[in-house]
Amino acid sequence: MASRRRIEESAWVADVEKAVADVHASAEESARWRRHSIYRVPACIKDLNCKAYQPQVVSLGPFHHGEPHLRPMDAHKRRSLVHFLRRARRPLSEFAAAVGDAVERLEGAYQGLGDEWRGGERFLELMVTDGCFLLEVMRTANRREVNDYADDDPVFSAHGLLYTVPYIRRDMLMIENQLPLLVLDRLLAVESGKEGNEELINGMVLRFLSPAAWPLVTGVGLALHPLDVLRRSLLYGPTPGPQAPPEESAPPDDIIRSAEELYEAGVRFKRSQTSSLLDIRFRNGTLYLPPIAVDDTTEYMLLNLMAFERLHTGAGNDVTAYVFFMDNMVDSARDVALLTARRVVQNTVGSDKAAAKLFSGLSRDVVLGPQSPLDDVHREVNAYCRKRRNRWRANLVHTYFRSPWSFLSLAAAVFLLAMTIMQTLYTVLQFYGDNS
């Protein structure tokens, strides 16, 4: 009895019972989770490729602030703040007050934000400083708005744009290194004296992250952060249309064939009309794929976009489905060479083998939703490959046309068969000619 009484009076039991009685706790938890948009990558994901989630030059936001290898950029951040204020001709207190009005939402954007960042000036100072730095970097890259930095400035000059800014651009792709675009919105509202800068900010970030200026969906308000801007632009465009259902009598086929195997079965590849990752279609034996540039930042970009989809409820799995689709399409250097020849892949990482290795490492431990947007395309392609004439074609090509020696052997066999037939015909004709 004494033991039971001690348990009933323990602090742990009292705390849990209080939580059970609090009917508002679940609603508060749900509201807090909805505010999250910037996450720490779990170890089960990060351990596969730690470098892909680690900023190399600059920290944005609190998660990597103060790390030794990122501290040299802090002096440049402070300097950019001074330039920004001097040009804006408004006191720092106005900008701090505007950002401070949204500080609760900004703190809520970071999942697992430490107590040392909450409810004090430290977080507000970080948001204003990093926000001004980001605006200055993007405006300098635009080369039309900022011109009050020295010609030998290590960051905000032509030299800095060539050697430093590309690393800043890559660090802006890290899911742990994001800054809410709400900060930029508040800063621009004070600087310009007007509200409603959402589309301006989205466009500025996109032009900086993607000089090729992929289309950006408009009319949906301010994006969450730079990575969200990039994701929206990559998915902007036509969605996969309804595919013709495969034959009902066909057996289930979960095989995902490589590009070379599909080509051997008669599938042809063409470049889609848009760069949207959703613009993948299969029509009349032709697979249309959006173009993708494979460079030094592609791996970082796709891995962080997939991590965002995995961690952010409601984000969907469109980028993950695309990566899974392409990883299965590209098994070897020959697949990369085939897609490069069709202008689907623009390979700037070196050899075709290096590009194939990049794709093969993207979908390790990938969790794909049960309703992938590319399931219909997959079924349509498999239904086409199951047709008898396409299977025969694939076997013929795979057996006799994979190498020059196989082709020469086939040609020699056909030549010998033709000569044998001609000799037989000649013998028969001569026999009947002699007896006539």
CSV table of C-alpha atoms in Angstrom, one decimal:
chain,number,residue,atom,x,y,z
A,1,MET,CA,0.0,0.0,0.0
A,2,ALA,CA,2.8,2.4,0.9
A,3,SER,CA,4.5,1.7,-2.5
A,4,ARG,CA,1.2,2.4,-4.3
A,5,ARG,CA,0.8,5.6,-2.4
A,6,ARG,CA,4.3,6.8,-3.3
A,7,ILE,CA,3.6,6.2,-7.0
A,8,GLU,CA,0.3,8.1,-6.8
A,9,GLU,CA,2.1,11.0,-5.2
A,10,SER,CA,5.1,11.1,-7.6
A,11,ALA,CA,5.7,14.2,-9.7
A,12,TRP,CA,5.9,12.1,-12.9
A,13,VAL,CA,2.4,10.7,-12.4
A,14,ALA,CA,1.0,14.1,-11.5
A,15,ASP,CA,2.5,15.7,-14.6
A,16,VAL,CA,1.1,13.0,-16.9
A,17,GLU,CA,-2.3,13.2,-15.3
A,18,LYS,CA,-2.3,16.9,-15.7
A,19,ALA,CA,-1.5,16.6,-19.4
A,20,VAL,CA,-4.3,14.1,-19.9
A,21,ALA,CA,-6.8,16.5,-18.2
A,22,ASP,CA,-5.6,19.4,-20.4
A,23,VAL,CA,-8.0,19.2,-23.4
A,24,HIS,CA,-6.3,22.2,-25.1
A,25,ALA,CA,-2.9,20.6,-25.2
A,26,SER,CA,-3.5,18.7,-28.5
A,27,ALA,CA,-4.8,21.9,-30.3
A,28,GLU,CA,-1.8,23.8,-29.0
A,29,GLU,CA,0.6,21.2,-30.3
A,30,SER,CA,-1.0,21.1,-33.7
A,31,ALA,CA,-0.9,24.9,-34.0
A,32,ARG,CA,2.8,24.8,-33.0
A,33,TRP,CA,3.6,22.1,-35.6
A,34,ARG,CA,1.8,24.1,-38.3
A,35,ARG,CA,4.2,27.0,-37.8
A,36,HIS,CA,7.3,24.9,-38.4
A,37,SER,CA,9.0,25.2,-41.8
A,38,ILE,CA,12.7,25.0,-41.0
A,39,TYR,CA,14.0,21.7,-39.6
A,40,ARG,CA,17.0,20.0,-38.3
A,41,VAL,CA,17.8,16.9,-40.5
A,42,PRO,CA,17.5,13.7,-38.5
A,43,ALA,CA,20.6,11.6,-38.1
A,44,CYS,CA,19.1,8.7,-40.2
A,45,ILE,CA,19.1,11.1,-43.2
A,46,LYS,CA,22.2,13.2,-42.5
A,47,ASP,CA,24.5,10.2,-41.9
A,48,LEU,CA,24.1,9.2,-45.5
A,49,ASN,CA,25.7,12.4,-46.7
A,50,CYS,CA,26.6,14.9,-44.0
A,51,LYS,CA,28.2,17.4,-46.3
A,52,ALA,CA,24.9,17.9,-48.2
A,53,TYR,CA,23.2,19.5,-45.2
A,54,GLN,CA,26.2,21.5,-43.8
A,55,PRO,CA,26.7,25.1,-44.8
A,56,GLN,CA,30.3,25.8,-45.8
A,57,VAL,CA,30.6,29.6,-45.8
A,58,VAL,CA,27.7,31.4,-44.1
A,59,SER,CA,25.1,30.7,-41.5
A,60,LEU,CA,21.6,31.9,-41.9
A,61,GLY,CA,19.3,31.6,-38.9
A,62,PRO,CA,20.2,30.1,-35.5
A,63,PHE,CA,20.9,26.4,-36.2
A,64,HIS,CA,24.5,26.9,-37.4
A,65,HIS,CA,25.2,30.4,-36.0
A,66,GLY,CA,28.6,30.6,-34.3
A,67,GLU,CA,30.2,27.5,-35.8
A,68,PRO,CA,33.9,28.2,-36.1
A,69,HIS,CA,34.2,27.7,-39.8
A,70,LEU,CA,31.3,30.1,-40.4
A,71,ARG,CA,32.4,32.9,-38.1
A,72,PRO,CA,34.5,34.8,-40.7
A,73,MET,CA,31.4,35.8,-42.6
A,74,ASP,CA,29.9,37.5,-39.4
A,75,ALA,CA,32.0,40.6,-39.9
A,76,HIS,CA,30.7,40.9,-43.5
A,77,LYS,CA,27.2,40.5,-42.2
A,78,ARG,CA,27.6,43.4,-39.8
A,79,ARG,CA,29.2,45.5,-42.6
A,80,SER,CA,26.3,44.8,-44.9
A,81,LEU,CA,23.9,45.9,-42.2
A,82,VAL,CA,25.6,49.3,-42.0
A,83,HIS,CA,25.5,49.7,-45.8
A,84,PHE,CA,21.8,48.8,-45.9
A,85,LEU,CA,20.9,51.3,-43.2
A,86,ARG,CA,23.0,54.1,-44.7
A,87,ARG,CA,21.3,53.6,-48.0
A,88,ALA,CA,17.8,53.2,-46.6
A,89,ARG,CA,18.2,56.4,-44.5
A,90,ARG,CA,16.0,55.0,-41.7
A,91,PRO,CA,17.0,54.1,-38.2
A,92,LEU,CA,17.7,50.6,-37.2
A,93,SER,CA,15.0,50.8,-34.5
A,94,GLU,CA,12.3,51.0,-37.2
A,95,PHE,CA,13.5,47.8,-38.9
A,96,ALA,CA,14.0,46.0,-35.5
A,97,ALA,CA,10.4,47.0,-34.5
A,98,ALA,CA,8.9,45.7,-37.7
A,99,VAL,CA,10.7,42.4,-37.4
A,100,GLY,CA,9.9,42.3,-33.7
A,101,ASP,CA,6.2,42.4,-34.4
A,102,ALA,CA,6.5,39.1,-36.1
A,103,VAL,CA,9.1,37.5,-33.8
A,104,GLU,CA,6.7,34.9,-32.4
A,105,ARG,CA,6.0,33.6,-35.9
A,106,LEU,CA,9.7,33.7,-36.8
A,107,GLU,CA,10.6,31.7,-33.7
A,108,GLY,CA,7.8,29.2,-34.5
A,109,ALA,CA,9.3,28.6,-38.0
A,110,TYR,CA,12.3,26.8,-36.4
A,111,GLN,CA,11.6,23.3,-35.1
A,112,GLY,CA,13.5,22.6,-32.0
A,113,LEU,CA,14.7,26.2,-31.4
A,114,GLY,CA,16.8,26.3,-28.3
A,115,ASP,CA,15.7,28.3,-25.2
A,116,GLU,CA,18.7,30.5,-25.5
A,117,TRP,CA,17.1,32.0,-28.7
A,118,ARG,CA,13.6,32.6,-27.3
A,119,GLY,CA,12.2,35.8,-25.9
A,120,GLY,CA,15.3,38.0,-26.1
A,121,GLU,CA,17.2,40.5,-28.3
A,122,ARG,CA,19.6,37.9,-29.6
A,123,PHE,CA,17.1,36.2,-31.9
A,124,LEU,CA,15.8,39.6,-33.2
A,125,GLU,CA,19.4,40.8,-33.8
A,126,LEU,CA,20.1,37.6,-35.8
A,127,MET,CA,17.0,37.9,-37.9
A,128,VAL,CA,17.6,41.6,-38.8
A,129,THR,CA,21.3,41.1,-39.5
A,130,ASP,CA,20.9,37.9,-41.6
A,131,GLY,CA,17.9,39.5,-43.4
A,132,CYS,CA,19.9,42.6,-44.4
A,133,PHE,CA,22.9,40.5,-45.5
A,134,LEU,CA,20.7,38.3,-47.7
A,135,LEU,CA,19.1,41.4,-49.3
A,136,GLU,CA,22.5,43.0,-49.9
A,137,VAL,CA,24.0,39.8,-51.5
A,138,MET,CA,21.0,39.3,-53.8
A,139,ARG,CA,21.0,43.0,-54.8
A,140,THR,CA,24.7,42.9,-55.5
A,141,ALA,CA,24.3,39.8,-57.7
A,142,ASN,CA,21.7,41.7,-59.6
A,143,ARG,CA,24.4,44.3,-60.4
A,144,ARG,CA,21.8,47.1,-60.8
A,145,GLU,CA,20.8,48.2,-57.3
A,146,VAL,CA,23.9,48.2,-55.1
A,147,ASN,CA,27.0,50.2,-56.0
A,148,ASP,CA,28.4,51.6,-52.8
A,149,TYR,CA,30.8,48.8,-52.0
A,150,ALA,CA,34.5,49.0,-52.8
A,151,ASP,CA,35.9,47.5,-55.9
A,152,ASP,CA,38.1,45.2,-53.9
A,153,ASP,CA,35.4,44.1,-51.5
A,154,PRO,CA,35.8,40.4,-50.7
A,155,VAL,CA,32.0,39.7,-50.9
A,156,PHE,CA,30.1,42.5,-52.6
A,157,SER,CA,32.4,43.1,-55.6
A,158,ALA,CA,32.9,41.5,-59.0
A,159,HIS,CA,35.6,39.4,-57.4
A,160,GLY,CA,33.3,38.4,-54.6
A,161,LEU,CA,30.5,37.5,-57.0
A,162,LEU,CA,32.9,35.2,-58.8
A,163,TYR,CA,34.5,33.4,-55.9
A,164,THR,CA,32.4,33.8,-52.8
A,165,VAL,CA,28.7,34.3,-53.8
A,166,PRO,CA,28.4,30.9,-55.5
A,167,TYR,CA,29.1,29.3,-52.1
A,168,ILE,CA,26.6,31.5,-50.4
A,169,ARG,CA,24.1,30.5,-53.0
A,170,ARG,CA,24.8,26.9,-52.3
A,171,ASP,CA,24.5,27.4,-48.5
A,172,MET,CA,21.0,28.9,-49.1
A,173,LEU,CA,19.9,25.5,-50.3
A,174,MET,CA,20.4,23.8,-46.9
A,175,ILE,CA,17.2,23.0,-45.1
A,176,GLU,CA,18.9,23.7,-41.7
A,177,ASN,CA,20.3,27.1,-43.0
A,178,GLN,CA,17.0,28.8,-44.1
A,179,LEU,CA,15.8,32.3,-43.2
A,180,PRO,CA,12.1,32.9,-43.2
A,181,LEU,CA,11.2,35.3,-46.1
A,182,LEU,CA,8.9,37.0,-43.6
A,183,VAL,CA,12.0,38.7,-42.4
A,184,LEU,CA,12.7,40.2,-45.8
A,185,ASP,CA,9.1,41.2,-46.2
A,186,ARG,CA,9.2,43.2,-42.9
A,187,LEU,CA,12.5,44.8,-43.9
A,188,LEU,CA,11.3,45.9,-47.3
A,189,ALA,CA,8.1,47.2,-45.9
A,190,VAL,CA,10.0,49.7,-43.8
A,191,GLU,CA,12.6,50.5,-46.5
A,192,SER,CA,10.0,51.1,-49.3
A,193,GLY,CA,7.3,52.4,-47.0
A,194,LYS,CA,4.7,50.1,-48.5
A,195,GLU,CA,3.3,46.6,-47.9
A,196,GLY,CA,2.7,43.8,-50.4
A,197,ASN,CA,6.2,42.9,-51.5
A,198,GLU,CA,5.6,39.1,-51.6
A,199,GLU,CA,6.0,38.7,-55.3
A,200,LEU,CA,9.0,41.0,-55.4
A,201,ILE,CA,10.8,38.9,-52.7
A,202,ASN,CA,9.9,35.6,-54.3
A,203,GLY,CA,11.2,36.8,-57.7
A,204,MET,CA,14.4,38.3,-56.2
A,205,VAL,CA,15.2,35.0,-54.4
A,206,LEU,CA,14.5,32.9,-57.4
A,207,ARG,CA,16.7,35.0,-59.7
A,208,PHE,CA,19.5,34.7,-57.3
A,209,LEU,CA,19.2,30.9,-56.7
A,210,SER,CA,18.5,30.2,-60.4
A,211,PRO,CA,20.1,32.7,-62.9
A,212,ALA,CA,18.3,30.7,-65.6
A,213,ALA,CA,15.1,32.2,-64.1
A,214,TRP,CA,12.8,29.1,-64.0
A,215,PRO,CA,9.1,30.2,-63.9
A,216,LEU,CA,7.7,30.9,-60.5
A,217,VAL,CA,4.0,30.4,-59.6
A,218,THR,CA,2.4,33.7,-58.8
A,219,GLY,CA,-0.6,34.7,-56.7
A,220,VAL,CA,0.0,32.3,-53.8
A,221,GLY,CA,1.7,34.7,-51.4
A,222,LEU,CA,5.1,34.8,-49.8
A,223,ALA,CA,7.1,31.6,-49.8
A,224,LEU,CA,8.3,30.1,-46.6
A,225,HIS,CA,12.0,30.5,-47.2
A,226,PRO,CA,14.5,30.3,-50.2
A,227,LEU,CA,14.3,26.6,-50.5
A,228,ASP,CA,10.5,26.8,-50.7
A,229,VAL,CA,10.9,29.4,-53.5
A,230,LEU,CA,13.1,27.0,-55.5
A,231,ARG,CA,10.8,24.1,-55.0
A,232,ARG,CA,7.8,26.0,-56.2
A,233,SER,CA,9.6,27.0,-59.3
A,234,LEU,CA,10.8,23.5,-60.1
A,235,LEU,CA,7.2,22.2,-59.8
A,236,TYR,CA,5.5,25.1,-61.6
A,237,GLY,CA,3.8,24.0,-64.8
A,238,PRO,CA,1.7,21.2,-66.2
A,239,THR,CA,0.9,18.2,-64.0
A,240,PRO,CA,1.0,14.7,-65.4
A,241,GLY,CA,-2.2,14.2,-67.3
A,242,PRO,CA,-4.4,11.1,-67.1
A,243,GLN,CA,-2.6,8.1,-68.7
A,244,ALA,CA,-4.3,5.4,-70.6
A,245,PRO,CA,-4.9,2.5,-68.2
A,246,PRO,CA,-2.8,-0.7,-68.9
A,247,GLU,CA,-4.5,-3.8,-70.2
A,248,GLU,CA,-6.6,-5.4,-67.5
A,249,SER,CA,-5.3,-8.9,-68.5
A,250,ALA,CA,-1.7,-7.9,-68.1
A,251,PRO,CA,0.1,-9.4,-65.1
A,252,PRO,CA,1.4,-7.0,-62.4
A,253,ASP,CA,4.8,-5.5,-63.3
A,254,ASP,CA,6.8,-3.6,-60.8
A,255,ILE,CA,10.0,-3.6,-62.8
A,256,ILE,CA,11.5,-0.1,-63.3
A,257,ARG,CA,13.7,-0.3,-66.4
A,258,SER,CA,16.7,1.9,-67.1
A,259,ALA,CA,16.8,4.3,-70.0
A,260,GLU,CA,18.9,2.0,-72.1
A,261,GLU,CA,16.5,-0.9,-71.5
A,262,LEU,CA,13.6,1.2,-72.4
A,263,TYR,CA,15.4,2.4,-75.6
A,264,GLU,CA,16.0,-1.2,-76.5
A,265,ALA,CA,12.3,-1.9,-76.1
A,266,GLY,CA,11.4,0.8,-78.6
A,267,VAL,CA,10.8,3.7,-76.2
A,268,ARG,CA,12.1,7.1,-77.5
A,269,PHE,CA,13.1,10.0,-75.3
A,270,LYS,CA,12.3,13.7,-75.9
A,271,ARG,CA,12.8,16.8,-73.9
A,272,SER,CA,9.6,18.2,-72.3
A,273,GLN,CA,8.5,21.7,-73.3
A,274,THR,CA,8.9,23.0,-69.7
A,275,SER,CA,11.4,22.5,-67.0
A,276,SER,CA,8.8,21.5,-64.4
A,277,LEU,CA,9.6,18.3,-62.7
A,278,LEU,CA,6.0,17.3,-63.1
A,279,ASP,CA,6.1,17.6,-66.9
A,280,ILE,CA,6.8,13.9,-67.4
A,281,ARG,CA,4.5,12.2,-69.9
A,282,PHE,CA,4.4,9.0,-72.1
A,283,ARG,CA,2.7,9.3,-75.5
A,284,ASN,CA,2.8,6.9,-78.4
A,285,GLY,CA,6.0,5.2,-77.4
A,286,THR,CA,7.8,8.5,-76.5
A,287,LEU,CA,8.8,9.4,-72.9
A,288,TYR,CA,8.9,13.2,-72.4
A,289,LEU,CA,11.3,14.3,-69.6
A,290,PRO,CA,12.1,17.8,-68.3
A,291,PRO,CA,15.6,19.0,-68.8
A,292,ILE,CA,17.9,18.9,-65.8
A,293,ALA,CA,21.4,20.4,-65.3
A,294,VAL,CA,23.7,18.2,-63.4
A,295,ASP,CA,26.3,20.3,-61.8
A,296,ASP,CA,28.1,20.7,-58.4
A,297,THR,CA,25.0,22.0,-56.7
A,298,THR,CA,22.4,19.4,-58.0
A,299,GLU,CA,23.0,16.9,-55.3
A,300,TYR,CA,22.7,19.4,-52.5
A,301,MET,CA,19.6,20.9,-54.0
A,302,LEU,CA,17.7,17.7,-54.6
A,303,LEU,CA,18.7,16.1,-51.2
A,304,ASN,CA,17.6,19.2,-49.3
A,305,LEU,CA,14.3,19.5,-51.2
A,306,MET,CA,13.6,15.8,-50.4
A,307,ALA,CA,14.4,16.4,-46.8
A,308,PHE,CA,12.0,19.3,-46.7
A,309,GLU,CA,9.2,17.2,-48.3
A,310,ARG,CA,10.0,14.4,-45.7
A,311,LEU,CA,9.9,16.8,-42.7
A,312,HIS,CA,7.3,19.3,-43.7
A,313,THR,CA,3.7,18.0,-43.4
A,314,GLY,CA,1.6,18.9,-46.4
A,315,ALA,CA,4.6,19.6,-48.7
A,316,GLY,CA,3.8,16.5,-50.8
A,317,ASN,CA,6.4,14.2,-52.4
A,318,ASP,CA,6.7,15.5,-56.0
A,319,VAL,CA,10.4,16.2,-55.9
A,320,THR,CA,11.0,12.8,-54.2
A,321,ALA,CA,9.0,11.0,-56.8
A,322,TYR,CA,11.0,12.7,-59.6
A,323,VAL,CA,14.3,11.7,-58.0
A,324,PHE,CA,13.1,8.1,-57.4
A,325,PHE,CA,12.0,8.0,-61.1
A,326,MET,CA,15.3,9.3,-62.4
A,327,ASP,CA,17.4,7.2,-60.1
A,328,ASN,CA,15.8,4.1,-61.6
A,329,MET,CA,16.2,5.5,-65.1
A,330,VAL,CA,19.9,6.0,-64.7
A,331,ASP,CA,21.8,2.9,-63.8
A,332,SER,CA,25.0,3.4,-65.8
A,333,ALA,CA,27.0,5.8,-67.8
A,334,ARG,CA,25.3,4.6,-70.9
A,335,ASP,CA,21.9,5.8,-69.6
A,336,VAL,CA,23.4,9.2,-68.9
A,337,ALA,CA,24.9,9.3,-72.4
A,338,LEU,CA,21.6,8.4,-73.9
A,339,LEU,CA,19.7,11.1,-72.0
A,340,THR,CA,22.4,13.6,-72.7
A,341,ALA,CA,22.1,12.9,-76.4
A,342,ARG,CA,18.4,13.6,-76.2
A,343,ARG,CA,19.1,16.9,-74.3
A,344,VAL,CA,17.3,15.7,-71.2
A,345,VAL,CA,20.5,15.8,-69.1
A,346,GLN,CA,23.0,18.6,-69.3
A,347,ASN,CA,26.1,17.1,-67.6
A,348,THR,CA,28.7,19.5,-66.3
A,349,VAL,CA,30.1,17.3,-63.4
A,350,GLY,CA,32.6,15.5,-65.7
A,351,SER,CA,32.1,12.0,-67.0
A,352,ASP,CA,28.9,10.2,-67.6
A,353,LYS,CA,29.9,7.7,-64.9
A,354,ALA,CA,30.1,10.5,-62.3
A,355,ALA,CA,26.7,11.7,-63.2
A,356,ALA,CA,25.3,8.2,-63.0
A,357,LYS,CA,26.9,7.8,-59.5
A,358,LEU,CA,25.3,11.1,-58.4
A,359,PHE,CA,21.8,9.9,-59.4
A,360,SER,CA,22.3,6.5,-57.8
A,361,GLY,CA,23.1,8.1,-54.4
A,362,LEU,CA,20.1,10.3,-54.2
A,363,SER,CA,17.3,7.8,-53.4
A,364,ARG,CA,19.0,5.8,-50.6
A,365,ASP,CA,16.4,5.2,-47.9
A,366,VAL,CA,13.9,7.3,-49.8
A,367,VAL,CA,10.3,6.9,-48.5
A,368,LEU,CA,7.9,7.2,-51.4
A,369,GLY,CA,4.2,7.9,-50.8
A,370,PRO,CA,1.6,5.3,-51.8
A,371,GLN,CA,0.2,7.6,-54.4
A,372,SER,CA,3.2,8.9,-56.4
A,373,PRO,CA,2.3,11.4,-59.1
A,374,LEU,CA,4.5,9.4,-61.5
A,375,ASP,CA,2.8,6.0,-60.9
A,376,ASP,CA,0.6,6.4,-64.0
A,377,VAL,CA,3.6,7.1,-66.2
A,378,HIS,CA,5.4,4.1,-64.8
A,379,ARG,CA,2.4,1.8,-65.5
A,380,GLU,CA,2.0,3.2,-69.0
A,381,VAL,CA,5.7,2.6,-69.9
A,382,ASN,CA,5.6,-0.9,-68.5
A,383,ALA,CA,2.4,-1.7,-70.4
A,384,TYR,CA,4.2,-0.6,-73.6
A,385,CYS,CA,7.2,-2.7,-72.8
A,386,ARG,CA,5.1,-5.8,-72.1
A,387,LYS,CA,3.8,-5.9,-75.7
A,388,ARG,CA,5.1,-8.9,-77.5
A,389,ARG,CA,6.7,-7.1,-80.4
A,390,ASN,CA,8.5,-4.8,-78.0
A,391,ARG,CA,9.8,-7.7,-76.0
A,392,TRP,CA,11.1,-9.3,-79.1
A,393,ARG,CA,12.7,-6.1,-80.2
A,394,ALA,CA,14.4,-5.7,-76.8
A,395,ASN,CA,15.7,-9.2,-76.8
A,396,LEU,CA,17.1,-8.8,-80.4
A,397,VAL,CA,18.7,-5.5,-79.6
A,398,HIS,CA,20.1,-6.7,-76.3
A,399,THR,CA,21.5,-9.9,-77.8
A,400,TYR,CA,22.9,-8.7,-81.1
A,401,PHE,CA,23.3,-4.9,-81.0
A,402,ARG,CA,24.9,-4.2,-77.6
A,403,SER,CA,28.5,-4.4,-79.1
A,404,PRO,CA,30.1,-4.3,-82.5
A,405,TRP,CA,31.2,-7.9,-82.3
A,406,SER,CA,27.7,-9.1,-81.7
A,407,PHE,CA,26.5,-7.1,-84.6
A,408,LEU,CA,29.3,-8.4,-86.9
A,409,SER,CA,28.5,-12.0,-85.8
A,410,LEU,CA,24.8,-11.5,-86.7
A,411,ALA,CA,25.8,-9.9,-90.0
A,412,ALA,CA,28.1,-12.8,-90.8
A,413,ALA,CA,25.4,-15.3,-90.0
A,414,VAL,CA,22.8,-13.5,-92.2
A,415,PHE,CA,25.4,-13.3,-95.0
A,416,LEU,CA,26.1,-17.0,-94.8
A,417,LEU,CA,22.4,-17.8,-94.7
A,418,ALA,CA,21.8,-15.7,-97.8
A,419,MET,CA,24.7,-17.3,-99.6
A,420,THR,CA,23.4,-20.8,-98.7
A,421,ILE,CA,20.0,-20.0,-100.0
A,422,MET,CA,21.4,-18.5,-103.2
A,423,GLN,CA,23.6,-21.5,-103.8
A,424,THR,CA,20.6,-23.9,-103.2
A,425,LEU,CA,18.5,-21.9,-105.6
A,426,TYR,CA,21.3,-21.9,-108.2
A,427,THR,CA,21.7,-25.7,-107.9
A,428,VAL,CA,17.9,-26.3,-108.2
A,429,LEU,CA,17.6,-24.0,-111.2
A,430,GLN,CA,20.6,-25.6,-112.9
A,431,PHE,CA,19.2,-29.1,-112.3
A,432,TYR,CA,15.9,-28.2,-113.9
A,433,GLY,CA,17.7,-26.3,-116.7
A,434,ASP,CA,19.7,-29.4,-117.6
A,435,ASN,CA,16.7,-31.7,-117.7
A,436,SER,CA,14.5,-29.3,-119.8
